[in-house]
PDB file of C-alpha atoms in Angstrom:
ATOM      1  CA  SER A   1     113.490 141.137 120.182  1.00 84.00           C
ATOM      2  CA  THR A   2     110.520 138.802 120.457  1.00 90.00           C
ATOM      3  CA  ALA A   3     108.946 137.181 123.480  1.00 91.00           C
ATOM      4  CA  PHE A   4     106.394 134.382 123.727  1.00 89.00           C
ATOM      5  CA  ALA A   5     104.174 133.291 126.574  1.00 90.00           C
ATOM      6  CA  VAL A   6     103.959 129.503 126.454  1.00 89.00           C
ATOM      7  CA  GLU A   7     101.486 127.413 128.417  1.00 88.00           C
ATOM      8  CA  ALA A   8     102.649 123.808 128.767  1.00 87.00           C
ATOM      9  CA  LYS A   9     100.435 120.802 129.474  1.00 86.00           C
ATOM     10  CA  HIS A  10     101.519 117.280 130.366  1.00 90.00           C
ATOM     11  CA  VAL A  11      99.391 114.607 128.725  1.00 89.00           C
ATOM     12  CA  ILE A  12      99.667 110.840 129.061  1.00 94.00           C
ATOM     13  CA  SER A  13      99.012 108.902 125.879  1.00 96.00           C
ATOM     14  CA  HIS A  14      99.675 105.355 124.752  1.00 97.00           C
ATOM     15  CA  ASN A  15     100.978 103.184 121.975  1.00 98.00           C
ATOM     16  CA  VAL A  16      98.777 100.147 121.326  1.00 98.00           C
ATOM     17  CA  VAL A  17     100.566  96.902 120.445  1.00 98.00           C
ATOM     18  CA  GLY A  18      99.279  93.560 119.181  1.00 98.00           C
ATOM     19  CA  VAL A  19     101.487  90.531 118.558  1.00 99.00           C
ATOM     20  CA  LEU A  20     101.114  87.285 116.606  1.00 99.00           C
ATOM     21  CA  PRO A  21     104.046  85.120 117.797  1.00 99.00           C
ATOM     22  CA  GLY A  22     106.091  83.327 115.182  1.00 99.00           C
ATOM     23  CA  THR A  23     106.161  79.533 115.090  1.00 98.00           C
ATOM     24  CA  LYS A  24     109.894  79.060 114.502  1.00 98.00           C
ATOM     25  CA  HIS A  25     111.676  82.361 115.148  1.00 98.00           C
ATOM     26  CA  PRO A  26     109.442  84.200 117.644  1.00 98.00           C
ATOM     27  CA  ASN A  27     112.231  86.555 118.718  1.00 97.00           C
ATOM     28  CA  GLU A  28     112.437  88.008 115.208  1.00 98.00           C
ATOM     29  CA  ARG A  29     109.650  90.332 114.166  1.00 98.00           C
ATOM     30  CA  ILE A  30     108.164  92.478 111.425  1.00 99.00           C
ATOM     31  CA  ILE A  31     106.445  95.586 112.794  1.00 99.00           C
ATOM     32  CA  TYR A  32     103.550  97.294 111.020  1.00 99.00           C
ATOM     33  CA  THR A  33     102.803 100.817 112.274  1.00 99.00           C
ATOM     34  CA  ALA A  34     100.277 103.615 111.825  1.00 98.00           C
ATOM     35  CA  HIS A  35      99.742 106.642 114.051  1.00 97.00           C
ATOM     36  CA  TRP A  36      96.325 106.907 115.680  1.00 97.00           C
ATOM     37  CA  ASP A  37      96.478 110.531 116.814  1.00 95.00           C
ATOM     38  CA  HIS A  38      95.523 113.712 114.993  1.00 94.00           C
ATOM     39  CA  LEU A  39      95.165 117.368 116.015  1.00 91.00           C
ATOM     40  CA  GLY A  40      92.032 117.214 118.180  1.00 90.00           C
ATOM     41  CA  VAL A  41      90.176 120.485 118.699  1.00 93.00           C
ATOM     42  CA  GLY A  42      91.666 123.605 117.135  1.00 92.00           C
ATOM     43  CA  LEU A  43      90.975 126.819 115.314  1.00 91.00           C
ATOM     44  CA  PRO A  44      87.611 126.847 113.501  1.00 93.00           C
ATOM     45  CA  ASP A  45      87.330 126.765 109.743  1.00 91.00           C
ATOM     46  CA  ALA A  46      85.029 129.031 107.706  1.00 90.00           C
ATOM     47  CA  LYS A  47      82.038 126.919 108.785  1.00 91.00           C
ATOM     48  CA  GLY A  48      82.946 127.126 112.450  1.00 93.00           C
ATOM     49  CA  ASP A  49      84.035 123.474 112.630  1.00 92.00           C
ATOM     50  CA  ARG A  50      86.794 123.012 115.221  1.00 95.00           C
ATOM     51  CA  ILE A  51      87.087 119.208 115.166  1.00 95.00           C
ATOM     52  CA  TYR A  52      90.174 117.992 113.330  1.00 95.00           C
ATOM     53  CA  ASN A  53      89.016 114.493 112.459  1.00 95.00           C
ATOM     54  CA  GLY A  54      92.082 113.207 110.626  1.00 96.00           C
ATOM     55  CA  ALA A  55      90.106 110.746 108.522  1.00 97.00           C
ATOM     56  CA  VAL A  56      92.800 110.239 105.900  1.00 96.00           C
ATOM     57  CA  ASP A  57      95.623 111.331 108.216  1.00 95.00           C
ATOM     58  CA  ASN A  58      95.538 108.855 109.801  1.00 95.00           C
ATOM     59  CA  ALA A  59      92.325 106.979 110.558  1.00 97.00           C
ATOM     60  CA  SER A  60      92.763 105.409 107.126  1.00 97.00           C
ATOM     61  CA  GLY A  61      96.200 104.170 108.165  1.00 97.00           C
ATOM     62  CA  VAL A  62      94.861 102.714 111.414  1.00 98.00           C
ATOM     63  CA  SER A  63      92.083 101.006 109.456  1.00 98.00           C
ATOM     64  CA  SER A  64      94.783  99.518 107.246  1.00 98.00           C
ATOM     65  CA  LEU A  65      96.682  98.324 110.323  1.00 98.00           C
ATOM     66  CA  ILE A  66      93.578  96.653 111.767  1.00 98.00           C
ATOM     67  CA  GLU A  67      92.780  94.909 108.482  1.00 98.00           C
ATOM     68  CA  LEU A  68      96.354  93.659 108.171  1.00 99.00           C
ATOM     69  CA  ALA A  69      96.155  92.269 111.700  1.00 99.00           C
ATOM     70  CA  ARG A  70      92.840  90.611 110.871  1.00 98.00           C
ATOM     71  CA  ALA A  71      94.298  89.049 107.715  1.00 99.00           C
ATOM     72  CA  PHE A  72      97.368  87.705 109.509  1.00 99.00           C
ATOM     73  CA  ALA A  73      95.226  86.362 112.358  1.00 98.00           C
ATOM     74  CA  HIS A  74      93.176  84.310 109.874  1.00 98.00           C
ATOM     75  CA  ALA A  75      96.172  83.143 107.823  1.00 98.00           C
ATOM     76  CA  PRO A  76      98.581  80.317 108.683  1.00 98.00           C
ATOM     77  CA  ARG A  77     100.914  81.510 111.433  1.00 98.00           C
ATOM     78  CA  THR A  78     104.259  82.805 110.141  1.00 99.00           C
ATOM     79  CA  GLN A  79     107.711  81.623 111.247  1.00 98.00           C
ATOM     80  CA  ARG A  80     108.668  85.056 112.539  1.00 98.00           C
ATOM     81  CA  THR A  81     106.531  87.198 114.822  1.00 99.00           C
ATOM     82  CA  VAL A  82     104.321  89.857 113.260  1.00 99.00           C
ATOM     83  CA  GLN A  83     103.643  92.911 115.419  1.00 99.00           C
ATOM     84  CA  PHE A  84     101.014  95.610 114.867  1.00 99.00           C
ATOM     85  CA  MET A  85     101.420  98.955 116.574  1.00 99.00           C
ATOM     86  CA  ALA A  86      99.203 102.032 116.597  1.00 98.00           C
ATOM     87  CA  VAL A  87     101.514 104.783 117.797  1.00 98.00           C
ATOM     88  CA  THR A  88     100.562 108.023 119.458  1.00 98.00           C
ATOM     89  CA  ALA A  89     101.637 111.662 119.119  1.00 94.00           C
ATOM     90  CA  GLU A  90     102.995 111.503 115.581  1.00 94.00           C
ATOM     91  CA  GLU A  91     101.603 114.969 114.988  1.00 93.00           C
ATOM     92  CA  LYS A  92     103.593 116.239 117.982  1.00 93.00           C
ATOM     93  CA  GLY A  93     106.913 115.096 116.563  1.00 94.00           C
ATOM     94  CA  LEU A  94     106.781 111.294 116.207  1.00 95.00           C
ATOM     95  CA  LEU A  95     106.745 110.981 119.996  1.00 97.00           C
ATOM     96  CA  GLY A  96     105.038 107.593 120.243  1.00 97.00           C
ATOM     97  CA  SER A  97     107.245 105.825 117.724  1.00 98.00           C
ATOM     98  CA  GLU A  98     110.327 107.571 119.109  1.00 98.00           C
ATOM     99  CA  TYR A  99     109.475 106.285 122.577  1.00 98.00           C
ATOM    100  CA  TYR A 100     109.128 102.726 121.311  1.00 98.00           C
ATOM    101  CA  ALA A 101     112.281 102.907 119.190  1.00 98.00           C
ATOM    102  CA  THR A 102     114.368 104.145 122.134  1.00 98.00           C
ATOM    103  CA  THR A 103     112.717 101.906 124.771  1.00 98.00           C
ATOM    104  CA  PRO A 104     111.504  98.933 122.705  1.00 98.00           C
ATOM    105  CA  LEU A 105     109.403  96.097 124.076  1.00 97.00           C
ATOM    106  CA  TYR A 106     111.512  93.701 122.009  1.00 97.00           C
ATOM    107  CA  PRO A 107     115.101  94.102 120.723  1.00 98.00           C
ATOM    108  CA  LEU A 108     115.500  96.206 117.605  1.00 98.00           C
ATOM    109  CA  ALA A 109     118.556  94.173 116.626  1.00 98.00           C
ATOM    110  CA  THR A 110     116.209  91.307 115.744  1.00 98.00           C
ATOM    111  CA  THR A 111     113.433  93.481 114.361  1.00 99.00           C
ATOM    112  CA  VAL A 112     113.445  92.574 110.680  1.00 98.00           C
ATOM    113  CA  ALA A 113     111.670  95.641 109.292  1.00 98.00           C
ATOM    114  CA  ASN A 114     109.136  98.370 109.961  1.00 98.00           C
ATOM    115  CA  LEU A 115     106.335  98.882 107.427  1.00 98.00           C
ATOM    116  CA  ASN A 116     104.468 102.121 108.094  1.00 98.00           C
ATOM    117  CA  THR A 117     101.230 103.509 106.678  1.00 97.00           C
ATOM    118  CA  ASP A 118     100.476 107.223 107.015  1.00 96.00           C
ATOM    119  CA  GLY A 119      97.422 107.946 104.885  1.00 94.00           C
ATOM    120  CA  ALA A 120      95.804 105.264 102.723  1.00 96.00           C
ATOM    121  CA  ALA A 121      94.314 105.358  99.230  1.00 96.00           C
ATOM    122  CA  VAL A 122      90.786 106.793  99.097  1.00 97.00           C
ATOM    123  CA  ASN A 123      90.649 107.740  95.401  1.00 96.00           C
ATOM    124  CA  GLY A 124      90.547 104.280  93.885  1.00 97.00           C
ATOM    125  CA  PRO A 125      93.310 101.946  92.687  1.00 98.00           C
ATOM    126  CA  ALA A 126      96.572 103.145  91.186  1.00 98.00           C
ATOM    127  CA  LYS A 127      98.842 101.465  88.689  1.00 98.00           C
ATOM    128  CA  ASP A 128     101.907 102.356  90.750  1.00 98.00           C
ATOM    129  CA  ILE A 129     103.147 102.301  94.338  1.00 98.00           C
ATOM    130  CA  SER A 130     105.503 104.638  96.159  1.00 96.00           C
ATOM    131  CA  VAL A 131     107.189 105.398  99.480  1.00 96.00           C
ATOM    132  CA  SER A 132     108.030 108.513 101.473  1.00 93.00           C
ATOM    133  CA  GLY A 133     111.522 109.582 100.461  1.00 89.00           C
ATOM    134  CA  ASP A 134     114.345 107.173  99.675  1.00 84.00           C
ATOM    135  CA  ALA A 135     117.105 106.392 102.146  1.00 77.00           C
ATOM    136  CA  GLY A 136     118.492 103.464 100.151  1.00 88.00           C
ATOM    137  CA  LEU A 137     117.509 100.038 101.483  1.00 94.00           C
ATOM    138  CA  THR A 138     116.968  96.540 100.180  1.00 96.00           C
ATOM    139  CA  LEU A 139     113.544  96.513 101.854  1.00 97.00           C
ATOM    140  CA  GLN A 140     112.408  98.923  99.154  1.00 96.00           C
ATOM    141  CA  ASP A 141     113.670  96.477  96.531  1.00 97.00           C
ATOM    142  CA  ASP A 142     111.552  93.784  98.187  1.00 98.00           C
ATOM    143  CA  LEU A 143     108.517  96.070  98.053  1.00 98.00           C
ATOM    144  CA  ILE A 144     109.097  96.816  94.379  1.00 97.00           C
ATOM    145  CA  ALA A 145     109.314  93.089  93.585  1.00 98.00           C
ATOM    146  CA  VAL A 146     106.087  92.299  95.446  1.00 98.00           C
ATOM    147  CA  GLY A 147     104.366  95.241  93.774  1.00 98.00           C
ATOM    148  CA  LYS A 148     105.469  93.976  90.370  1.00 98.00           C
ATOM    149  CA  ALA A 149     103.949  90.572  91.154  1.00 98.00           C
ATOM    150  CA  HIS A 150     100.673  92.430  91.726  1.00 98.00           C
ATOM    151  CA  GLY A 151     100.969  94.210  88.373  1.00 98.00           C
ATOM    152  CA  ARG A 152     102.091  97.517  89.891  1.00 98.00           C
ATOM    153  CA  TYR A 153     105.170  99.570  89.054  1.00 98.00           C
ATOM    154  CA  PHE A 154     107.221 101.725  91.413  1.00 97.00           C
ATOM    155  CA  THR A 155     107.374 105.517  91.313  1.00 96.00           C
ATOM    156  CA  PRO A 156     109.838 107.410  93.529  1.00 93.00           C
ATOM    157  CA  ASP A 157     108.499 109.987  95.975  1.00 89.00           C
ATOM    158  CA  ALA A 158     106.859 112.676  93.841  1.00 79.00           C
ATOM    159  CA  ARG A 159     107.785 115.443  96.326  1.00 80.00           C
ATOM    160  CA  PRO A 160     111.180 114.610  97.888  1.00 82.00           C
ATOM    161  CA  GLU A 161     111.662 118.279  98.728  1.00 83.00           C
ATOM    162  CA  ALA A 162     108.871 117.930 101.318  1.00 82.00           C
ATOM    163  CA  GLY A 163     111.153 115.747 103.452  1.00 85.00           C
ATOM    164  CA  SER A 164     108.443 113.156 104.022  1.00 86.00           C
ATOM    165  CA  PHE A 165     110.958 110.468 104.961  1.00 91.00           C
ATOM    166  CA  PHE A 166     111.765 112.404 108.109  1.00 92.00           C
ATOM    167  CA  ARG A 167     108.162 113.230 109.028  1.00 91.00           C
ATOM    168  CA  SER A 168     106.500 109.893 109.688  1.00 95.00           C
ATOM    169  CA  ASP A 169     106.923 107.141 112.242  1.00 97.00           C
ATOM    170  CA  HIS A 170     109.190 104.855 110.242  1.00 98.00           C
ATOM    171  CA  PHE A 171     111.919 107.490 110.705  1.00 97.00           C
ATOM    172  CA  SER A 172     112.080 106.700 114.431  1.00 98.00           C
ATOM    173  CA  PHE A 173     112.978 103.101 113.569  1.00 98.00           C
ATOM    174  CA  ALA A 174     115.385 104.105 110.806  1.00 98.00           C
ATOM    175  CA  LYS A 175     117.383 106.267 113.216  1.00 97.00           C
ATOM    176  CA  GLN A 176     117.973 103.153 115.313  1.00 98.00           C
ATOM    177  CA  GLY A 177     119.095 101.203 112.250  1.00 98.00           C
ATOM    178  CA  VAL A 178     115.924  99.193 111.604  1.00 98.00           C
ATOM    179  CA  PRO A 179     115.118  98.945 107.872  1.00 98.00           C
ATOM    180  CA  ALA A 180     111.934 100.988 107.588  1.00 98.00           C
ATOM    181  CA  LEU A 181     109.699 102.525 104.975  1.00 97.00           C
ATOM    182  CA  SER A 182     106.387 104.349 104.780  1.00 97.00           C
ATOM    183  CA  PHE A 183     104.219 102.945 102.000  1.00 97.00           C
ATOM    184  CA  HIS A 184     102.038 105.048  99.720  1.00 94.00           C
ATOM    185  CA  SER A 185      99.776 104.278  96.820  1.00 96.00           C
ATOM    186  CA  GLY A 186     100.922 105.899  93.606  1.00 95.00           C
ATOM    187  CA  GLN A 187      99.529 108.813  91.585  1.00 96.00           C
ATOM    188  CA  ASP A 188      98.862 106.933  88.349  1.00 97.00           C
ATOM    189  CA  LEU A 189      95.190 106.187  88.995  1.00 98.00           C
ATOM    190  CA  VAL A 190      93.432 103.481  87.003  1.00 98.00           C
ATOM    191  CA  LYS A 191      90.684 106.036  86.390  1.00 97.00           C
ATOM    192  CA  GLY A 192      92.267 109.220  85.098  1.00 97.00           C
ATOM    193  CA  GLY A 193      95.974 108.461  85.174  1.00 98.00           C
ATOM    194  CA  VAL A 194      98.697 110.639  86.682  1.00 97.00           C
ATOM    195  CA  ALA A 195      96.801 113.863  86.026  1.00 97.00           C
ATOM    196  CA  ALA A 196      93.845 112.695  88.118  1.00 97.00           C
ATOM    197  CA  GLY A 197      96.067 111.359  90.896  1.00 96.00           C
ATOM    198  CA  LYS A 198      98.123 114.526  91.072  1.00 94.00           C
ATOM    199  CA  ALA A 199      94.994 116.690  91.102  1.00 96.00           C
ATOM    200  CA  ALA A 200      93.474 114.620  93.918  1.00 94.00           C
ATOM    201  CA  GLY A 201      96.666 114.854  95.958  1.00 93.00           C
ATOM    202  CA  GLU A 202      96.971 118.595  95.491  1.00 93.00           C
ATOM    203  CA  ALA A 203      93.309 119.117  96.383  1.00 95.00           C
ATOM    204  CA  TYR A 204      93.722 117.115  99.587  1.00 93.00           C
ATOM    205  CA  VAL A 205      96.782 119.098 100.692  1.00 93.00           C
ATOM    206  CA  ARG A 206      95.116 122.395  99.818  1.00 94.00           C
ATOM    207  CA  ASP A 207      91.626 121.784 101.184  1.00 94.00           C
ATOM    208  CA  LYS A 208      91.828 119.045 103.830  1.00 94.00           C
ATOM    209  CA  TYR A 209      95.325 118.270 105.135  1.00 94.00           C
ATOM    210  CA  HIS A 210      95.488 119.185 108.844  1.00 93.00           C
ATOM    211  CA  GLN A 211      92.105 120.886 108.560  1.00 94.00           C
ATOM    212  CA  PRO A 212      88.644 120.031 109.956  1.00 95.00           C
ATOM    213  CA  ALA A 213      87.626 119.024 106.410  1.00 95.00           C
ATOM    214  CA  ASP A 214      89.730 115.851 106.629  1.00 95.00           C
ATOM    215  CA  GLU A 215      86.678 113.755 107.465  1.00 96.00           C
ATOM    216  CA  TRP A 216      84.862 110.674 106.191  1.00 95.00           C
ATOM    217  CA  ASP A 217      83.533 111.001 102.654  1.00 95.00           C
ATOM    218  CA  PRO A 218      80.930 108.466 101.430  1.00 95.00           C
ATOM    219  CA  ASN A 219      82.254 108.999  97.900  1.00 94.00           C
ATOM    220  CA  TRP A 220      85.636 107.467  98.698  1.00 96.00           C
ATOM    221  CA  ASP A 221      86.672 104.535  96.518  1.00 97.00           C
ATOM    222  CA  LEU A 222      88.445 102.165  98.916  1.00 97.00           C
ATOM    223  CA  SER A 223      89.255  99.524  96.312  1.00 97.00           C
ATOM    224  CA  GLY A 224      92.701 101.100  96.038  1.00 97.00           C
ATOM    225  CA  MET A 225      93.277 100.655  99.765  1.00 98.00           C
ATOM    226  CA  SER A 226      92.331  96.993  99.452  1.00 98.00           C
ATOM    227  CA  ALA A 227      94.787  96.476  96.596  1.00 98.00           C
ATOM    228  CA  ASP A 228      97.563  98.206  98.537  1.00 98.00           C
ATOM    229  CA  LEU A 229      96.936  96.096 101.635  1.00 98.00           C
ATOM    230  CA  SER A 230      97.353  92.948  99.568  1.00 98.00           C
ATOM    231  CA  ILE A 231     100.858  94.129  98.692  1.00 99.00           C
ATOM    232  CA  LEU A 232     101.720  95.013 102.289  1.00 99.00           C
ATOM    233  CA  PHE A 233     100.356  91.680 103.490  1.00 99.00           C
ATOM    234  CA  ASP A 234     102.369  89.715 100.934  1.00 99.00           C
ATOM    235  CA  LEU A 235     105.551  91.667 101.703  1.00 99.00           C
ATOM    236  CA  GLY A 236     105.164  91.055 105.432  1.00 99.00           C
ATOM    237  CA  THR A 237     104.381  87.379 104.889  1.00 99.00           C
ATOM    238  CA  GLN A 238     107.437  86.977 102.675  1.00 98.00           C
ATOM    239  CA  LEU A 239     109.699  88.565 105.287  1.00 99.00           C
ATOM    240  CA  ALA A 240     108.095  86.637 108.140  1.00 99.00           C
ATOM    241  CA  ASN A 241     108.618  83.256 106.463  1.00 98.00           C
ATOM    242  CA  SER A 242     112.185  83.801 105.267  1.00 97.00           C
ATOM    243  CA  ARG A 243     115.666  84.082 106.750  1.00 96.00           C
ATOM    244  CA  GLU A 244     116.190  87.372 104.940  1.00 95.00           C
ATOM    245  CA  TRP A 245     117.411  90.394 106.860  1.00 98.00           C
ATOM    246  CA  PRO A 246     116.761  93.546 104.812  1.00 97.00           C
ATOM    247  CA  ASP A 247     119.553  96.076 105.101  1.00 97.00           C
ATOM    248  CA  TRP A 248     120.519  99.617 104.263  1.00 97.00           C
ATOM    249  CA  LYS A 249     122.550 100.044 101.129  1.00 96.00           C
ATOM    250  CA  PRO A 250     126.150 101.322 101.249  1.00 95.00           C
ATOM    251  CA  GLY A 251     126.205 105.066 101.778  1.00 93.00           C
ATOM    252  CA  SER A 252     122.950 105.214 103.733  1.00 94.00           C
ATOM    253  CA  GLU A 253     123.199 107.303 106.889  1.00 94.00           C
ATOM    254  CA  PHE A 254     121.363 104.569 108.805  1.00 96.00           C
ATOM    255  CA  LYS A 255     123.603 101.637 107.863  1.00 97.00           C
ATOM    256  CA  ALA A 256     126.206 102.149 110.601  1.00 97.00           C
ATOM    257  CA  ALA A 257     123.600 101.831 113.352  1.00 97.00           C
ATOM    258  CA  ARG A 258     122.345  98.550 111.878  1.00 98.00           C
ATOM    259  CA  ASP A 259     125.829  97.146 111.360  1.00 97.00           C
ATOM    260  CA  LYS A 260     126.616  97.498 115.077  1.00 97.00           C
ATOM    261  CA  THR A 261     124.166  94.703 115.894  1.00 97.00           C
ATOM    262  CA  ALA A 262     124.873  92.421 112.917  1.00 96.00           C
ATOM    263  CA  ALA A 263     126.241  89.614 115.106  1.00 96.00           C
ATOM    264  CA  LEU A 264     122.849  89.247 116.822  1.00 96.00           C
ATOM    265  CA  ARG A 265     121.002  88.327 113.625  1.00 95.00           C
ATOM    266  CA  LYS A 266     120.945  84.667 112.596  1.00 86.00           C
ATOM    267  CA  THR A 267     120.486  83.518 109.014  1.00 84.00           C
ATOM    268  CA  GLU A 268     120.195  79.746 109.430  1.00 77.00           C
TER     269      GLU A 268
END
């Protein structure tokens, strides 16, 4: 038999929400998310560093969220509301997004979509775009179409066996039926192709992911992040100025939850 001594601590943390009300359908909203937490202080690495900075995971995502909010704030106001939310405690089991999704500030029945960013591009622009996992939804088709308009092609999740769909904050929304995806830049880098992108990804997971070494690097090429944000901005703008309601495709495990509230969504 095995026994463990567990010391529990209760910590209060917060989600941070910003809203740009829609001009015509303010009760319908697109929600952008990124988790602001990381691992804090932990076991030291070989250099004795105990600070787990989380620069890529997920300060880069929060930076993306802030820049999207800035862009929408300076653009013509959309017909639907656009909401920006930095969620807490993702690293502890998606707790912040789960709290919002189960006790939402605004009804999920009229939440159009959730667009999540968990780690942004720091290795330069890619020719492709991707998402975490694939649960089958028309929102992904919308993303692919917008990406194509930007000269990018779509690549499915390169590591579906990692279960990434179930490990980031969009999953909390998906469980409640809200069409949701977590966007990623692709591996086919403009400089170096797939081989370079795959090598960079593997090096990050091996040497930096959830380690003190995940910190700011002055050698980052953030032009890829900028290109990706243009796609996310255009996708959100398209959704926020349309009467479209993205949906889960037949056979998706999340479709039944969405269908229960179908009568609450207007299309006129």
